[in-house]
Coordinates of N, CA and C in Angstrom, one line a residue:
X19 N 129.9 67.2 -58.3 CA 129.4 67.7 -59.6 C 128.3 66.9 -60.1
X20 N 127.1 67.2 -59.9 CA 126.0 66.8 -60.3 C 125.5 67.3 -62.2
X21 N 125.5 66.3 -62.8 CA 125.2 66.1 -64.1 C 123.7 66.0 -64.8
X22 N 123.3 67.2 -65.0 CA 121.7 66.5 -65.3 C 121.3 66.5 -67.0
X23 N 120.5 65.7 -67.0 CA 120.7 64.7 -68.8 C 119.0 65.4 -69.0
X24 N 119.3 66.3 -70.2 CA 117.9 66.8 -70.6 C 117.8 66.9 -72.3
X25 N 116.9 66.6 -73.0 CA 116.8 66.9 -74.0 C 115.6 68.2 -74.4
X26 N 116.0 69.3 -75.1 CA 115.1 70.0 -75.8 C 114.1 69.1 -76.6
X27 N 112.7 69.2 -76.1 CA 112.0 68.8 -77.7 C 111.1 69.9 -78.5
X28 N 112.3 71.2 -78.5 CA 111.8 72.4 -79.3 C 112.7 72.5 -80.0
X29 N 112.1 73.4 -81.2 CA 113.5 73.8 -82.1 C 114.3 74.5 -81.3
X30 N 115.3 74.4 -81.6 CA 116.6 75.6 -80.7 C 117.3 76.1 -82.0
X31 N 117.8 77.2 -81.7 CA 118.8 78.6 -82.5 C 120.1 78.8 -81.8
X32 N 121.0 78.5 -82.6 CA 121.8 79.5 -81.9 C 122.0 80.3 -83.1
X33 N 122.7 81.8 -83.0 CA 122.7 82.5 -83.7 C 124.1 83.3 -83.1
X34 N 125.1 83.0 -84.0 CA 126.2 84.2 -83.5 C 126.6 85.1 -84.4
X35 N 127.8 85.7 -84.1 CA 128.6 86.7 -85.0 C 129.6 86.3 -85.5
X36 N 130.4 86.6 -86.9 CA 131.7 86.0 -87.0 C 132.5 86.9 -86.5
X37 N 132.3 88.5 -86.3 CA 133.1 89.5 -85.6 C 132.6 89.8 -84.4
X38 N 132.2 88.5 -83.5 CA 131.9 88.6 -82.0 C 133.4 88.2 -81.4
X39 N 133.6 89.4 -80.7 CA 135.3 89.2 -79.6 C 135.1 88.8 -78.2
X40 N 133.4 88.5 -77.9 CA 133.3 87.9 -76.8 C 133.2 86.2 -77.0
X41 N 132.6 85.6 -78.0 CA 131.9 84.2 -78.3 C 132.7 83.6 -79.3
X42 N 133.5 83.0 -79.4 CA 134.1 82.6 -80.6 C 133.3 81.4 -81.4
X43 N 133.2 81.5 -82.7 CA 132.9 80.3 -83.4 C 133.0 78.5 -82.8
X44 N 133.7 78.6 -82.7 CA 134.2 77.1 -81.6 C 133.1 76.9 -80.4
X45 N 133.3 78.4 -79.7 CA 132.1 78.3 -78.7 C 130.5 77.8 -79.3
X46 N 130.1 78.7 -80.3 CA 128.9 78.7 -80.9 C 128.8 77.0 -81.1
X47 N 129.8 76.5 -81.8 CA 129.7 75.3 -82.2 C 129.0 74.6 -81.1
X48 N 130.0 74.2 -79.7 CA 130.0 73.5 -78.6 C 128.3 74.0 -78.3
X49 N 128.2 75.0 -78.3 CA 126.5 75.4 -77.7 C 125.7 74.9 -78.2
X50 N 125.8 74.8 -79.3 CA 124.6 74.1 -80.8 C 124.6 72.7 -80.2
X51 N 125.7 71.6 -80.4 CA 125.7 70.5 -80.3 C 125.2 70.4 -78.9
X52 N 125.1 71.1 -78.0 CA 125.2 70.4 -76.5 C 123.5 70.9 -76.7
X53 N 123.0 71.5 -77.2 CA 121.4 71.6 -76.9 C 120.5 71.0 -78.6
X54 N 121.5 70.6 -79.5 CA 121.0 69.9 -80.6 C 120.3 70.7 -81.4
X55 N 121.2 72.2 -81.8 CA 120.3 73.1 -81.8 C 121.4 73.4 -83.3
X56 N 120.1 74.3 -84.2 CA 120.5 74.8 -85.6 C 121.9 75.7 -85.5
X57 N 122.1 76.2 -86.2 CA 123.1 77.3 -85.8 C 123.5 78.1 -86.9
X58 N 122.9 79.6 -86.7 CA 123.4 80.4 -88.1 C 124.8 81.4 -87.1
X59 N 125.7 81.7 -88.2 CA 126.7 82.6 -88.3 C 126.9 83.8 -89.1
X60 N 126.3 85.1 -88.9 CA 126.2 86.2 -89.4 C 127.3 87.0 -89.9
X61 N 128.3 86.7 -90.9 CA 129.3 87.2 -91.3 C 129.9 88.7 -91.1
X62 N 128.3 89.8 -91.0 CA 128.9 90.8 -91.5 C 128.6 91.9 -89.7
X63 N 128.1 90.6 -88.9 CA 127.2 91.5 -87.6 C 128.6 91.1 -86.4
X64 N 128.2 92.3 -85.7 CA 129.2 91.6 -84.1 C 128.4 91.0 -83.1
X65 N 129.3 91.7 -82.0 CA 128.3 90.5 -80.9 C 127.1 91.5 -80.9
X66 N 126.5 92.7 -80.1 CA 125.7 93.2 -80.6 C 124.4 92.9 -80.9
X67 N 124.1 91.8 -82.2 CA 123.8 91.7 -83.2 C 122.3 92.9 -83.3
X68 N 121.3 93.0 -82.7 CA 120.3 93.9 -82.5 C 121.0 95.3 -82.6
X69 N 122.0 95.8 -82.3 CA 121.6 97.1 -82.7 C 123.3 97.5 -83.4
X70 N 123.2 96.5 -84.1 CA 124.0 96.3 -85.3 C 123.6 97.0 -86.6
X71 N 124.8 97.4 -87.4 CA 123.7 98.1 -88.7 C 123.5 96.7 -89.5
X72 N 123.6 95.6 -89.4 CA 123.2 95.0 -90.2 C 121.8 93.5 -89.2
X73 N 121.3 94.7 -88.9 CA 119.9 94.1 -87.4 C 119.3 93.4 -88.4
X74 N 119.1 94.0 -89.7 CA 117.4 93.7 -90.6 C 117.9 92.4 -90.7
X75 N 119.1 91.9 -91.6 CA 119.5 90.8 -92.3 C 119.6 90.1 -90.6
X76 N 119.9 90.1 -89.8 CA 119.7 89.1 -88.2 C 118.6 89.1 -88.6
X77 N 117.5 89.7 -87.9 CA 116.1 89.2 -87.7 C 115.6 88.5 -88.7
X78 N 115.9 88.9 -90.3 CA 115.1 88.5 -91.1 C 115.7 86.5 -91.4
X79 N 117.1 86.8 -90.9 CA 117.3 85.1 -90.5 C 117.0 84.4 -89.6
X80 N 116.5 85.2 -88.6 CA 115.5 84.4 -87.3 C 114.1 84.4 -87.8
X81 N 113.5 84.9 -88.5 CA 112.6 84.7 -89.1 C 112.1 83.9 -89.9
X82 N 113.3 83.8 -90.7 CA 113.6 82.7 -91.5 C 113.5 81.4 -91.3
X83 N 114.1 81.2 -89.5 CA 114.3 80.1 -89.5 C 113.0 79.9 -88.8
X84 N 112.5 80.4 -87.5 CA 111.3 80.2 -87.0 C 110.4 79.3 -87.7
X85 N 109.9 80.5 -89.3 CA 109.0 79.9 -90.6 C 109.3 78.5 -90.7
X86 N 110.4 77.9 -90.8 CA 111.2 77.1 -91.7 C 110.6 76.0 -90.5
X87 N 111.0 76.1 -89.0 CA 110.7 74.7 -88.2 C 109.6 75.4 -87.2
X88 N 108.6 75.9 -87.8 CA 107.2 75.8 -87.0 C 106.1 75.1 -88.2
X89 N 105.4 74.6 -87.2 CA 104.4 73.7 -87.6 C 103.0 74.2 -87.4
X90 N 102.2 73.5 -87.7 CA 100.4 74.0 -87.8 C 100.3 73.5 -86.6
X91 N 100.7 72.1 -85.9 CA 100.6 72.0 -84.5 C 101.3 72.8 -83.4
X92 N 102.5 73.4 -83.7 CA 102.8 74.3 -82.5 C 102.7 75.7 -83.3
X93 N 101.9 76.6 -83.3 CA 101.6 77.9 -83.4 C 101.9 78.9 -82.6
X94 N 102.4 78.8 -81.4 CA 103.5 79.4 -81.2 C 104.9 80.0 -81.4
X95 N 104.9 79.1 -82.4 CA 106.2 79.5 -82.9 C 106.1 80.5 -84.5
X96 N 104.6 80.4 -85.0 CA 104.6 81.0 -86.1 C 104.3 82.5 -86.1
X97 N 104.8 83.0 -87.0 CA 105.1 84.5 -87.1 C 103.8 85.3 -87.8
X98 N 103.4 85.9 -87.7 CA 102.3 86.7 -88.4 C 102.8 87.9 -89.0
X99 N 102.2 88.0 -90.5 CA 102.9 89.7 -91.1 C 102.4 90.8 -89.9
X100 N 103.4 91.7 -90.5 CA 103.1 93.0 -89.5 C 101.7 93.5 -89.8

């Protein structure tokens, strides 16, 4: 079993469901920590989450968060109005 040791030096997301019956919470956790990564939990979306009736409120917290950890130096990551 070979082990390789990497760190992200990007922002990372995770993003789950609390009515996801594939991913549990616990999982979400373990994923966040192991890539050092933010983590929102969508109370009212399932796994799905995209074509969920509640998509807007997803995106608009990926959006959210994008805004929140992009910088003037990586512009890549910044969003432009529609």
């Amino acid at each position: 079993n070979i082990r390789i040791k990497h760190h992200l030096e990007i922002p990372t997301l995770v993003i789950g469901a609390r009515k996801d019956n594939l991913f549990s919470i616990k999982d979400l956790k373990k994923t966040a920590i192991r890539y050092h990564a933010d983590m929102i939990i969508m109370d009212d979306a399932a796994h799905d989450m995209m074509l969920d009736n509640q998509y807007e409120k997803v995106a608009d917290q990926i959006i959210n968060w994008i805004e929140t950890n992009s910088t003037t130096n990586n512009s890549s990551l910044a969003l432009s109005p529609h």
